[in-house]
N, CA, C, O and CB atoms as a CASP TS submission, in Angstrom:
PFRMAT TS
TARGET T0000
AUTHOR 0000-0000-0000
METHOD Language model
MODEL 1
PARENT N/A
ATOM      1  N   MET     1     -34.970-139.893-215.608  1.00  0.00           N
ATOM      2  CA  MET     1     -35.319-141.239-215.970  1.00  0.00           C
ATOM      3  C   MET     1     -34.314-142.103-216.153  1.00  0.00           C
ATOM      4  O   MET     1     -33.460-141.899-217.015  1.00  0.00           O
ATOM      5  CB  MET     1     -36.023-141.287-217.041  1.00  0.00           C
ATOM      6  N   SER     2     -34.301-143.289-215.274  1.00  0.00           N
ATOM      7  CA  SER     2     -33.515-144.408-215.511  1.00  0.00           C
ATOM      8  C   SER     2     -33.437-145.110-216.560  1.00  0.00           C
ATOM      9  O   SER     2     -34.521-145.247-217.126  1.00  0.00           O
ATOM     10  CB  SER     2     -33.699-145.134-214.807  1.00  0.00           C
ATOM     11  N   THR     3     -32.495-145.653-217.083  1.00  0.00           N
ATOM     12  CA  THR     3     -32.111-146.674-218.014  1.00  0.00           C
ATOM     13  C   THR     3     -31.439-147.704-217.404  1.00  0.00           C
ATOM     14  O   THR     3     -30.688-147.432-216.468  1.00  0.00           O
ATOM     15  CB  THR     3     -31.335-146.197-219.042  1.00  0.00           C
ATOM     16  N   GLU     4     -31.600-149.024-217.829  1.00  0.00           N
ATOM     17  CA  GLU     4     -30.674-150.057-217.366  1.00  0.00           C
ATOM     18  C   GLU     4     -29.642-150.308-218.409  1.00  0.00           C
ATOM     19  O   GLU     4     -29.891-150.163-219.606  1.00  0.00           O
ATOM     20  CB  GLU     4     -31.401-151.348-217.024  1.00  0.00           C
ATOM     21  N   LEU     5     -28.498-150.681-217.960  1.00  0.00           N
ATOM     22  CA  LEU     5     -27.306-150.884-218.475  1.00  0.00           C
ATOM     23  C   LEU     5     -27.097-152.689-218.307  1.00  0.00           C
ATOM     24  O   LEU     5     -27.488-153.305-217.316  1.00  0.00           O
ATOM     25  CB  LEU     5     -26.182-149.844-217.630  1.00  0.00           C
ATOM     26  N   GLU     6     -26.527-153.216-219.285  1.00  0.00           N
ATOM     27  CA  GLU     6     -26.159-154.534-219.380  1.00  0.00           C
ATOM     28  C   GLU     6     -24.779-154.983-218.791  1.00  0.00           C
ATOM     29  O   GLU     6     -23.758-155.047-219.475  1.00  0.00           O
ATOM     30  CB  GLU     6     -26.220-154.837-220.715  1.00  0.00           C
ATOM     31  N   LEU     7     -24.830-155.220-217.756  1.00  0.00           N
ATOM     32  CA  LEU     7     -23.378-155.395-217.165  1.00  0.00           C
ATOM     33  C   LEU     7     -23.003-156.852-216.930  1.00  0.00           C
ATOM     34  O   LEU     7     -23.994-157.562-216.761  1.00  0.00           O
ATOM     35  CB  LEU     7     -23.235-154.637-215.761  1.00  0.00           C
ATOM     36  N   PRO     8     -21.848-157.476-216.876  1.00  0.00           N
ATOM     37  CA  PRO     8     -21.604-158.745-217.069  1.00  0.00           C
ATOM     38  C   PRO     8     -21.662-159.356-215.662  1.00  0.00           C
ATOM     39  O   PRO     8     -21.341-158.642-214.711  1.00  0.00           O
ATOM     40  CB  PRO     8     -20.326-158.941-217.811  1.00  0.00           C
ATOM     41  N   ARG     9     -22.045-160.622-215.459  1.00  0.00           N
ATOM     42  CA  ARG     9     -22.163-161.250-213.913  1.00  0.00           C
ATOM     43  C   ARG     9     -20.612-161.505-213.828  1.00  0.00           C
ATOM     44  O   ARG     9     -19.717-161.845-214.601  1.00  0.00           O
ATOM     45  CB  ARG     9     -23.267-162.872-213.667  1.00  0.00           C
ATOM     46  N   VAL    10     -20.763-161.120-212.295  1.00  0.00           N
ATOM     47  CA  VAL    10     -19.196-161.386-211.583  1.00  0.00           C
ATOM     48  C   VAL    10     -18.863-162.988-211.884  1.00  0.00           C
ATOM     49  O   VAL    10     -19.751-163.786-211.582  1.00  0.00           O
ATOM     50  CB  VAL    10     -19.198-161.083-209.605  1.00  0.00           C
ATOM     51  N   GLU    11     -17.818-163.425-212.375  1.00  0.00           N
ATOM     52  CA  GLU    11     -17.366-164.831-212.329  1.00  0.00           C
ATOM     53  C   GLU    11     -17.044-165.559-211.000  1.00  0.00           C
ATOM     54  O   GLU    11     -16.465-165.023-210.055  1.00  0.00           O
ATOM     55  CB  GLU    11     -16.212-164.895-213.094  1.00  0.00           C
ATOM     56  N   ASP    12     -17.520-166.944-211.033  1.00  0.00           N
ATOM     57  CA  ASP    12     -17.482-167.503-209.787  1.00  0.00           C
ATOM     58  C   ASP    12     -15.848-167.674-209.486  1.00  0.00           C
ATOM     59  O   ASP    12     -15.450-167.748-208.323  1.00  0.00           O
ATOM     60  CB  ASP    12     -18.369-168.909-209.771  1.00  0.00           C
ATOM     61  N   THR    13     -15.037-167.725-210.489  1.00  0.00           N
ATOM     62  CA  THR    13     -13.523-167.625-210.094  1.00  0.00           C
ATOM     63  C   THR    13     -12.946-166.470-209.367  1.00  0.00           C
ATOM     64  O   THR    13     -11.995-166.505-208.586  1.00  0.00           O
ATOM     65  CB  THR    13     -12.751-167.683-211.249  1.00  0.00           C
ATOM     66  N   ALA    14     -13.812-165.197-209.812  1.00  0.00           N
ATOM     67  CA  ALA    14     -13.408-163.985-209.229  1.00  0.00           C
ATOM     68  C   ALA    14     -13.729-164.080-207.810  1.00  0.00           C
ATOM     69  O   ALA    14     -12.915-163.681-206.978  1.00  0.00           O
ATOM     70  CB  ALA    14     -14.039-162.804-209.870  1.00  0.00           C
ATOM     71  N   LEU    15     -14.971-164.628-207.434  1.00  0.00           N
ATOM     72  CA  LEU    15     -15.447-164.604-206.171  1.00  0.00           C
ATOM     73  C   LEU    15     -14.399-165.271-205.324  1.00  0.00           C
ATOM     74  O   LEU    15     -13.892-164.750-204.331  1.00  0.00           O
ATOM     75  CB  LEU    15     -16.786-165.235-206.082  1.00  0.00           C
ATOM     76  N   GLU    16     -14.065-166.679-205.879  1.00  0.00           N
ATOM     77  CA  GLU    16     -13.164-167.614-205.215  1.00  0.00           C
ATOM     78  C   GLU    16     -11.763-166.705-204.613  1.00  0.00           C
ATOM     79  O   GLU    16     -11.302-166.748-203.473  1.00  0.00           O
ATOM     80  CB  GLU    16     -12.730-168.863-206.404  1.00  0.00           C
ATOM     81  N   GLN    17     -11.359-166.022-205.592  1.00  0.00           N
ATOM     82  CA  GLN    17     -10.081-165.284-205.418  1.00  0.00           C
ATOM     83  C   GLN    17     -10.448-164.061-204.441  1.00  0.00           C
ATOM     84  O   GLN    17      -9.555-163.589-203.737  1.00  0.00           O
ATOM     85  CB  GLN    17      -9.453-164.763-206.915  1.00  0.00           C
ATOM     86  N   LEU    18     -11.470-163.655-204.402  1.00  0.00           N
ATOM     87  CA  LEU    18     -11.594-162.643-203.265  1.00  0.00           C
ATOM     88  C   LEU    18     -11.737-163.131-202.181  1.00  0.00           C
ATOM     89  O   LEU    18     -11.114-162.598-201.262  1.00  0.00           O
ATOM     90  CB  LEU    18     -12.550-161.789-203.325  1.00  0.00           C
ATOM     91  N   LEU    19     -12.600-164.316-201.877  1.00  0.00           N
ATOM     92  CA  LEU    19     -12.648-164.890-200.595  1.00  0.00           C
ATOM     93  C   LEU    19     -11.113-165.389-200.137  1.00  0.00           C
ATOM     94  O   LEU    19     -10.678-165.070-199.030  1.00  0.00           O
ATOM     95  CB  LEU    19     -13.724-166.107-200.642  1.00  0.00           C
ATOM     96  N   ASP    20     -10.362-166.159-201.034  1.00  0.00           N
ATOM     97  CA  ASP    20      -8.963-166.148-200.551  1.00  0.00           C
ATOM     98  C   ASP    20      -8.170-165.555-200.215  1.00  0.00           C
ATOM     99  O   ASP    20      -7.314-165.765-199.356  1.00  0.00           O
ATOM    100  CB  ASP    20      -8.433-166.412-200.938  1.00  0.00           C
ATOM    101  N   GLY    21      -8.421-164.440-201.081  1.00  0.00           N
ATOM    102  CA  GLY    21      -7.457-163.146-200.728  1.00  0.00           C
ATOM    103  C   GLY    21      -7.702-162.353-199.160  1.00  0.00           C
ATOM    104  O   GLY    21      -6.854-161.949-198.364  1.00  0.00           O
ATOM    105  N   ALA    22      -9.016-162.322-199.091  1.00  0.00           N
ATOM    106  CA  ALA    22      -9.656-161.751-197.670  1.00  0.00           C
ATOM    107  C   ALA    22      -9.307-162.677-196.732  1.00  0.00           C
ATOM    108  O   ALA    22      -8.891-162.215-195.669  1.00  0.00           O
ATOM    109  CB  ALA    22     -11.288-161.566-197.598  1.00  0.00           C
ATOM    110  N   LEU    23      -9.370-163.960-196.854  1.00  0.00           N
ATOM    111  CA  LEU    23      -8.980-164.992-195.761  1.00  0.00           C
ATOM    112  C   LEU    23      -7.410-164.887-195.481  1.00  0.00           C
ATOM    113  O   LEU    23      -7.024-164.732-194.322  1.00  0.00           O
ATOM    114  CB  LEU    23      -9.372-166.571-196.259  1.00  0.00           C
ATOM    115  N   SER    24      -6.658-164.957-196.365  1.00  0.00           N
ATOM    116  CA  SER    24      -4.999-164.828-196.430  1.00  0.00           C
ATOM    117  C   SER    24      -4.662-163.680-195.532  1.00  0.00           C
ATOM    118  O   SER    24      -4.031-163.667-194.475  1.00  0.00           O
ATOM    119  CB  SER    24      -4.350-164.494-198.036  1.00  0.00           C
ATOM    120  N   ALA    25      -5.367-162.505-196.362  1.00  0.00           N
ATOM    121  CA  ALA    25      -5.127-160.903-195.631  1.00  0.00           C
ATOM    122  C   ALA    25      -5.290-160.962-194.092  1.00  0.00           C
ATOM    123  O   ALA    25      -4.407-160.559-193.336  1.00  0.00           O
ATOM    124  CB  ALA    25      -6.363-159.677-196.192  1.00  0.00           C
ATOM    125  N   HIS    26      -6.633-161.558-193.606  1.00  0.00           N
ATOM    126  CA  HIS    26      -6.718-161.377-192.374  1.00  0.00           C
ATOM    127  C   HIS    26      -6.336-162.567-191.304  1.00  0.00           C
ATOM    128  O   HIS    26      -6.740-162.683-190.147  1.00  0.00           O
ATOM    129  CB  HIS    26      -7.940-160.958-192.271  1.00  0.00           C
ATOM    130  N   ALA    27      -5.364-163.483-192.094  1.00  0.00           N
ATOM    131  CA  ALA    27      -4.718-164.689-191.316  1.00  0.00           C
ATOM    132  C   ALA    27      -5.922-165.473-190.618  1.00  0.00           C
ATOM    133  O   ALA    27      -5.880-165.747-189.419  1.00  0.00           O
ATOM    134  CB  ALA    27      -3.565-164.141-190.111  1.00  0.00           C
ATOM    135  N   ILE    28      -7.119-165.857-191.531  1.00  0.00           N
ATOM    136  CA  ILE    28      -8.161-166.574-191.297  1.00  0.00           C
ATOM    137  C   ILE    28      -7.850-167.979-191.626  1.00  0.00           C
ATOM    138  O   ILE    28      -7.325-168.148-192.726  1.00  0.00           O
ATOM    139  CB  ILE    28      -9.251-166.065-191.969  1.00  0.00           C
ATOM    140  N   ALA    29      -8.055-168.967-190.936  1.00  0.00           N
ATOM    141  CA  ALA    29      -7.940-170.212-191.243  1.00  0.00           C
ATOM    142  C   ALA    29      -9.412-170.908-191.478  1.00  0.00           C
ATOM    143  O   ALA    29     -10.071-171.347-190.536  1.00  0.00           O
ATOM    144  CB  ALA    29      -7.124-170.821-190.175  1.00  0.00           C
ATOM    145  N   PRO    30      -9.822-170.954-192.760  1.00  0.00           N
ATOM    146  CA  PRO    30     -11.393-171.299-192.665  1.00  0.00           C
ATOM    147  C   PRO    30     -11.563-172.774-192.599  1.00  0.00           C
ATOM    148  O   PRO    30     -10.738-173.589-193.012  1.00  0.00           O
ATOM    149  CB  PRO    30     -12.263-170.748-193.964  1.00  0.00           C
ATOM    150  N   ARG    31     -12.703-173.046-192.044  1.00  0.00           N
ATOM    151  CA  ARG    31     -13.076-174.440-192.254  1.00  0.00           C
ATOM    152  C   ARG    31     -13.822-174.701-193.500  1.00  0.00           C
ATOM    153  O   ARG    31     -14.529-173.878-194.081  1.00  0.00           O
ATOM    154  CB  ARG    31     -13.865-174.911-191.150  1.00  0.00           C
ATOM    155  N   PRO    32     -13.530-176.319-193.979  1.00  0.00           N
ATOM    156  CA  PRO    32     -14.020-176.410-195.474  1.00  0.00           C
ATOM    157  C   PRO    32     -15.330-176.229-195.136  1.00  0.00           C
ATOM    158  O   PRO    32     -15.758-175.414-195.954  1.00  0.00           O
ATOM    159  CB  PRO    32     -13.729-177.797-196.385  1.00  0.00           C
ATOM    160  N   GLU    33     -16.047-176.482-194.519  1.00  0.00           N
ATOM    161  CA  GLU    33     -17.697-176.295-194.692  1.00  0.00           C
ATOM    162  C   GLU    33     -18.100-175.031-194.698  1.00  0.00           C
ATOM    163  O   GLU    33     -19.259-174.737-194.991  1.00  0.00           O
ATOM    164  CB  GLU    33     -18.543-176.906-193.616  1.00  0.00           C
ATOM    165  N   TRP    34     -17.116-174.070-194.349  1.00  0.00           N
ATOM    166  CA  TRP    34     -17.696-172.683-194.489  1.00  0.00           C
ATOM    167  C   TRP    34     -17.483-172.240-195.870  1.00  0.00           C
ATOM    168  O   TRP    34     -18.267-171.356-196.217  1.00  0.00           O
ATOM    169  CB  TRP    34     -17.062-171.651-193.500  1.00  0.00           C
ATOM    170  N   ARG    35     -16.797-172.543-196.580  1.00  0.00           N
ATOM    171  CA  ARG    35     -16.431-171.951-198.132  1.00  0.00           C
ATOM    172  C   ARG    35     -17.682-172.099-199.055  1.00  0.00           C
ATOM    173  O   ARG    35     -17.767-171.173-199.862  1.00  0.00           O
ATOM    174  CB  ARG    35     -15.095-172.864-198.915  1.00  0.00           C
ATOM    175  N   ALA    36     -18.473-172.844-199.119  1.00  0.00           N
ATOM    176  CA  ALA    36     -19.650-172.826-199.627  1.00  0.00           C
ATOM    177  C   ALA    36     -20.765-171.975-199.211  1.00  0.00           C
ATOM    178  O   ALA    36     -21.639-171.579-199.981  1.00  0.00           O
ATOM    179  CB  ALA    36     -19.971-173.890-199.569  1.00  0.00           C
ATOM    180  N   GLU    37     -20.706-171.733-198.063  1.00  0.00           N
ATOM    181  CA  GLU    37     -21.694-170.569-197.600  1.00  0.00           C
ATOM    182  C   GLU    37     -20.883-169.070-197.765  1.00  0.00           C
ATOM    183  O   GLU    37     -21.421-168.044-198.181  1.00  0.00           O
ATOM    184  CB  GLU    37     -22.178-170.843-195.834  1.00  0.00           C
ATOM    185  N   ALA    38     -19.739-169.172-197.422  1.00  0.00           N
ATOM    186  CA  ALA    38     -19.275-167.799-197.939  1.00  0.00           C
ATOM    187  C   ALA    38     -19.243-167.716-199.510  1.00  0.00           C
ATOM    188  O   ALA    38     -19.454-166.608-200.003  1.00  0.00           O
ATOM    189  CB  ALA    38     -17.796-167.478-197.379  1.00  0.00           C
ATOM    190  N   LEU    39     -19.065-168.496-200.120  1.00  0.00           N
ATOM    191  CA  LEU    39     -19.286-168.127-201.516  1.00  0.00           C
ATOM    192  C   LEU    39     -20.575-167.625-202.035  1.00  0.00           C
ATOM    193  O   LEU    39     -20.682-166.757-202.901  1.00  0.00           O
ATOM    194  CB  LEU    39     -19.011-169.170-202.240  1.00  0.00           C
ATOM    195  N   SER    40     -21.638-168.295-201.384  1.00  0.00           N
ATOM    196  CA  SER    40     -23.046-168.069-201.687  1.00  0.00           C
ATOM    197  C   SER    40     -23.415-166.344-201.235  1.00  0.00           C
ATOM    198  O   SER    40     -24.110-165.504-201.806  1.00  0.00           O
ATOM    199  CB  SER    40     -24.009-169.309-200.736  1.00  0.00           C
ATOM    200  N   TYR    41     -22.712-166.295-200.126  1.00  0.00           N
ATOM    201  CA  TYR    41     -22.838-164.854-199.394  1.00  0.00           C
ATOM    202  C   TYR    41     -22.137-163.805-200.551  1.00  0.00           C
ATOM    203  O   TYR    41     -22.858-162.901-200.974  1.00  0.00           O
ATOM    204  CB  TYR    41     -21.869-164.817-197.688  1.00  0.00           C
ATOM    205  N   LEU    42     -21.151-163.883-200.915  1.00  0.00           N
ATOM    206  CA  LEU    42     -20.448-163.308-201.974  1.00  0.00           C
ATOM    207  C   LEU    42     -21.108-163.090-203.376  1.00  0.00           C
ATOM    208  O   LEU    42     -21.065-162.046-204.028  1.00  0.00           O
ATOM    209  CB  LEU    42     -19.357-164.080-202.127  1.00  0.00           C
ATOM    210  N   ARG    43     -21.750-164.303-203.738  1.00  0.00           N
ATOM    211  CA  ARG    43     -22.670-164.275-204.819  1.00  0.00           C
ATOM    212  C   ARG    43     -23.916-163.278-204.787  1.00  0.00           C
ATOM    213  O   ARG    43     -24.307-162.573-205.717  1.00  0.00           O
ATOM    214  CB  ARG    43     -23.148-165.600-204.936  1.00  0.00           C
ATOM    215  N   ALA    44     -24.418-163.375-203.577  1.00  0.00           N
ATOM    216  CA  ALA    44     -25.522-162.559-203.424  1.00  0.00           C
ATOM    217  C   ALA    44     -25.324-161.005-203.428  1.00  0.00           C
ATOM    218  O   ALA    44     -26.045-160.152-203.946  1.00  0.00           O
ATOM    219  CB  ALA    44     -26.117-162.951-202.241  1.00  0.00           C
ATOM    220  N   ILE    45     -24.223-160.862-202.756  1.00  0.00           N
ATOM    221  CA  ILE    45     -23.827-159.457-202.717  1.00  0.00           C
ATOM    222  C   ILE    45     -23.626-158.995-204.094  1.00  0.00           C
ATOM    223  O   ILE    45     -24.321-158.079-204.534  1.00  0.00           O
ATOM    224  CB  ILE    45     -22.572-159.232-201.891  1.00  0.00           C
ATOM    225  N   ALA    46     -22.592-159.645-204.909  1.00  0.00           N
ATOM    226  CA  ALA    46     -22.125-159.194-206.212  1.00  0.00           C
ATOM    227  C   ALA    46     -23.507-159.206-206.947  1.00  0.00           C
ATOM    228  O   ALA    46     -23.804-158.209-207.605  1.00  0.00           O
ATOM    229  CB  ALA    46     -20.909-160.181-206.913  1.00  0.00           C
ATOM    230  N   ASP    47     -24.112-159.947-206.903  1.00  0.00           N
ATOM    231  CA  ASP    47     -25.448-159.842-208.011  1.00  0.00           C
ATOM    232  C   ASP    47     -26.395-158.369-207.559  1.00  0.00           C
ATOM    233  O   ASP    47     -27.105-157.632-208.243  1.00  0.00           O
ATOM    234  CB  ASP    47     -26.674-161.544-207.797  1.00  0.00           C
ATOM    235  N   ALA    48     -26.131-158.357-206.508  1.00  0.00           N
ATOM    236  CA  ALA    48     -27.102-157.176-205.850  1.00  0.00           C
ATOM    237  C   ALA    48     -26.262-155.941-206.165  1.00  0.00           C
ATOM    238  O   ALA    48     -26.899-154.939-206.487  1.00  0.00           O
ATOM    239  CB  ALA    48     -27.417-157.318-204.030  1.00  0.00           C
ATOM    240  N   ALA    49     -24.865-155.852-206.121  1.00  0.00           N
ATOM    241  CA  ALA    49     -24.184-154.660-206.647  1.00  0.00           C
ATOM    242  C   ALA    49     -24.280-154.572-208.142  1.00  0.00           C
ATOM    243  O   ALA    49     -24.221-153.507-208.757  1.00  0.00           O
ATOM    244  CB  ALA    49     -22.735-154.652-206.238  1.00  0.00           C
ATOM    245  N   THR    50     -24.420-155.679-208.655  1.00  0.00           N
ATOM    246  CA  THR    50     -24.622-155.534-210.292  1.00  0.00           C
ATOM    247  C   THR    50     -25.817-154.788-210.729  1.00  0.00           C
ATOM    248  O   THR    50     -25.963-154.108-211.744  1.00  0.00           O
ATOM    249  CB  THR    50     -24.765-156.942-210.999  1.00  0.00           C
ATOM    250  N   LEU    51     -26.682-155.052-209.729  1.00  0.00           N
ATOM    251  CA  LEU    51     -28.270-154.708-210.203  1.00  0.00           C
ATOM    252  C   LEU    51     -28.038-153.044-209.764  1.00  0.00           C
ATOM    253  O   LEU    51     -28.263-152.112-210.536  1.00  0.00           O
ATOM    254  CB  LEU    51     -29.845-155.755-209.123  1.00  0.00           C
ATOM    255  N   VAL    52     -27.767-152.962-208.997  1.00  0.00           N
ATOM    256  CA  VAL    52     -27.644-151.294-208.427  1.00  0.00           C
ATOM    257  C   VAL    52     -26.777-150.467-209.534  1.00  0.00           C
ATOM    258  O   VAL    52     -27.144-149.357-209.920  1.00  0.00           O
ATOM    259  CB  VAL    52     -26.693-151.161-206.720  1.00  0.00           C
ATOM    260  N   ARG    53     -25.646-151.075-209.989  1.00  0.00           N
ATOM    261  CA  ARG    53     -24.815-150.616-210.803  1.00  0.00           C
ATOM    262  C   ARG    53     -25.403-150.350-212.277  1.00  0.00           C
ATOM    263  O   ARG    53     -25.116-149.329-212.901  1.00  0.00           O
ATOM    264  CB  ARG    53     -23.758-151.491-210.755  1.00  0.00           C
ATOM    265  N   SER    54     -26.124-151.203-212.706  1.00  0.00           N
ATOM    266  CA  SER    54     -26.801-151.468-213.785  1.00  0.00           C
ATOM    267  C   SER    54     -28.075-150.351-214.191  1.00  0.00           C
ATOM    268  O   SER    54     -28.600-150.232-215.298  1.00  0.00           O
ATOM    269  CB  SER    54     -27.261-152.865-213.542  1.00  0.00           C
ATOM    270  N   LEU    55     -28.357-149.665-213.074  1.00  0.00           N
ATOM    271  CA  LEU    55     -29.374-148.537-213.134  1.00  0.00           C
ATOM    272  C   LEU    55     -28.390-147.158-213.517  1.00  0.00           C
ATOM    273  O   LEU    55     -27.383-146.873-212.870  1.00  0.00           O
ATOM    274  CB  LEU    55     -30.279-148.380-211.497  1.00  0.00           C
ATOM    275  N   ASP    56     -28.857-146.429-214.611  1.00  0.00           N
ATOM    276  CA  ASP    56     -28.041-145.513-214.990  1.00  0.00           C
ATOM    277  C   ASP    56     -29.261-144.279-214.558  1.00  0.00           C
ATOM    278  O   ASP    56     -30.362-144.189-215.102  1.00  0.00           O
ATOM    279  CB  ASP    56     -27.420-145.724-216.677  1.00  0.00           C
ATOM    280  N   LEU    57     -28.818-143.505-213.600  1.00  0.00           N
ATOM    281  CA  LEU    57     -29.726-142.662-213.441  1.00  0.00           C
ATOM    282  C   LEU    57     -29.702-141.387-214.258  1.00  0.00           C
ATOM    283  O   LEU    57     -30.751-140.757-214.398  1.00  0.00           O
ATOM    284  CB  LEU    57     -29.734-142.442-212.222  1.00  0.00           C
ATOM    285  N   GLY    58     -28.595-140.974-214.796  1.00  0.00           N
ATOM    286  CA  GLY    58     -28.233-139.914-215.631  1.00  0.00           C
ATOM    287  C   GLY    58     -27.789-138.667-214.993  1.00  0.00           C
ATOM    288  O   GLY    58     -27.297-138.734-213.867  1.00  0.00           O
ATOM    289  N   ASP    59     -27.910-137.539-215.590  1.00  0.00           N
ATOM    290  CA  ASP    59     -27.187-136.249-214.791  1.00  0.00           C
ATOM    291  C   ASP    59     -28.532-135.201-214.244  1.00  0.00           C
ATOM    292  O   ASP    59     -28.462-134.024-213.890  1.00  0.00           O
ATOM    293  CB  ASP    59     -25.974-135.227-216.086  1.00  0.00           C
ATOM    294  N   ALA    60     -29.517-135.935-214.308  1.00  0.00           N
ATOM    295  CA  ALA    60     -30.803-135.289-213.737  1.00  0.00           C
ATOM    296  C   ALA    60     -31.143-135.615-212.464  1.00  0.00           C
ATOM    297  O   ALA    60     -32.033-134.918-211.978  1.00  0.00           O
ATOM    298  CB  ALA    60     -31.937-135.587-214.473  1.00  0.00           C
ATOM    299  N   GLU    61     -30.672-136.509-211.759  1.00  0.00           N
ATOM    300  CA  GLU    61     -30.864-136.983-210.683  1.00  0.00           C
ATOM    301  C   GLU    61     -29.989-136.132-209.685  1.00  0.00           C
ATOM    302  O   GLU    61     -28.874-135.720-210.006  1.00  0.00           O
ATOM    303  CB  GLU    61     -30.637-138.374-210.758  1.00  0.00           C
ATOM    304  N   GLU    62     -30.503-135.918-208.585  1.00  0.00           N
ATOM    305  CA  GLU    62     -29.902-135.241-207.474  1.00  0.00           C
ATOM    306  C   GLU    62     -29.144-136.228-206.459  1.00  0.00           C
ATOM    307  O   GLU    62     -29.815-137.154-206.003  1.00  0.00           O
ATOM    308  CB  GLU    62     -31.009-134.459-206.747  1.00  0.00           C
ATOM    309  N   PRO    63     -27.852-136.112-206.083  1.00  0.00           N
ATOM    310  CA  PRO    63     -27.137-137.218-205.140  1.00  0.00           C
ATOM    311  C   PRO    63     -27.747-136.981-203.853  1.00  0.00           C
ATOM    312  O   PRO    63     -28.026-135.823-203.542  1.00  0.00           O
ATOM    313  CB  PRO    63     -25.442-137.103-205.005  1.00  0.00           C
ATOM    314  N   ALA    64     -27.971-137.876-203.121  1.00  0.00           N
ATOM    315  CA  ALA    64     -28.431-137.809-201.719  1.00  0.00           C
ATOM    316  C   ALA    64     -27.662-136.887-201.009  1.00  0.00           C
ATOM    317  O   ALA    64     -26.476-136.780-201.324  1.00  0.00           O
ATOM    318  CB  ALA    64     -28.383-139.090-201.028  1.00  0.00           C
ATOM    319  N   PRO    65     -28.116-136.201-200.110  1.00  0.00           N
ATOM    320  CA  PRO    65     -27.734-135.434-199.168  1.00  0.00           C
ATOM    321  C   PRO    65     -26.508-136.138-198.266  1.00  0.00           C
ATOM    322  O   PRO    65     -26.491-137.331-197.964  1.00  0.00           O
ATOM    323  CB  PRO    65     -28.970-135.090-198.415  1.00  0.00           C
ATOM    324  N   VAL    66     -25.633-135.296-197.951  1.00  0.00           N
ATOM    325  CA  VAL    66     -24.563-135.820-197.142  1.00  0.00           C
ATOM    326  C   VAL    66     -24.534-135.398-195.574  1.00  0.00           C
ATOM    327  O   VAL    66     -24.260-134.277-195.146  1.00  0.00           O
ATOM    328  CB  VAL    66     -23.294-135.383-197.802  1.00  0.00           C
ATOM    329  N   TYR    67     -24.858-136.486-194.854  1.00  0.00           N
ATOM    330  CA  TYR    67     -24.998-136.176-193.196  1.00  0.00           C
ATOM    331  C   TYR    67     -23.496-135.518-192.889  1.00  0.00           C
ATOM    332  O   TYR    67     -22.453-136.126-193.131  1.00  0.00           O
ATOM    333  CB  TYR    67     -25.309-137.832-192.096  1.00  0.00           C
ATOM    334  N   ARG    68     -23.542-134.410-192.418  1.00  0.00           N
ATOM    335  CA  ARG    68     -22.698-133.930-191.571  1.00  0.00           C
ATOM    336  C   ARG    68     -23.227-133.391-189.998  1.00  0.00           C
ATOM    337  O   ARG    68     -24.147-132.591-189.832  1.00  0.00           O
ATOM    338  CB  ARG    68     -22.106-132.914-192.353  1.00  0.00           C
ATOM    339  N   PRO    69     -22.544-133.929-189.071  1.00  0.00           N
ATOM    340  CA  PRO    69     -23.020-133.730-187.800  1.00  0.00           C
ATOM    341  C   PRO    69     -22.698-132.217-187.074  1.00  0.00           C
ATOM    342  O   PRO    69     -23.101-131.981-185.935  1.00  0.00           O
ATOM    343  CB  PRO    69     -22.429-134.875-187.014  1.00  0.00           C
TER
END
């Protein structure tokens, strides 16, 4: 049986640092008008990840099978 954990929301400043770091690591020169849209995508991903991480499945749940070709 799953229970829900209370996890903090990822701060906007952390998302901005992630975006800035990824852009500089890949030597991408962003256009200023892209920044708001990129941050909104990062926010959606962070919120989805927080939702998934907040569900504690416990020890009774079996992990998904691993595909091995």
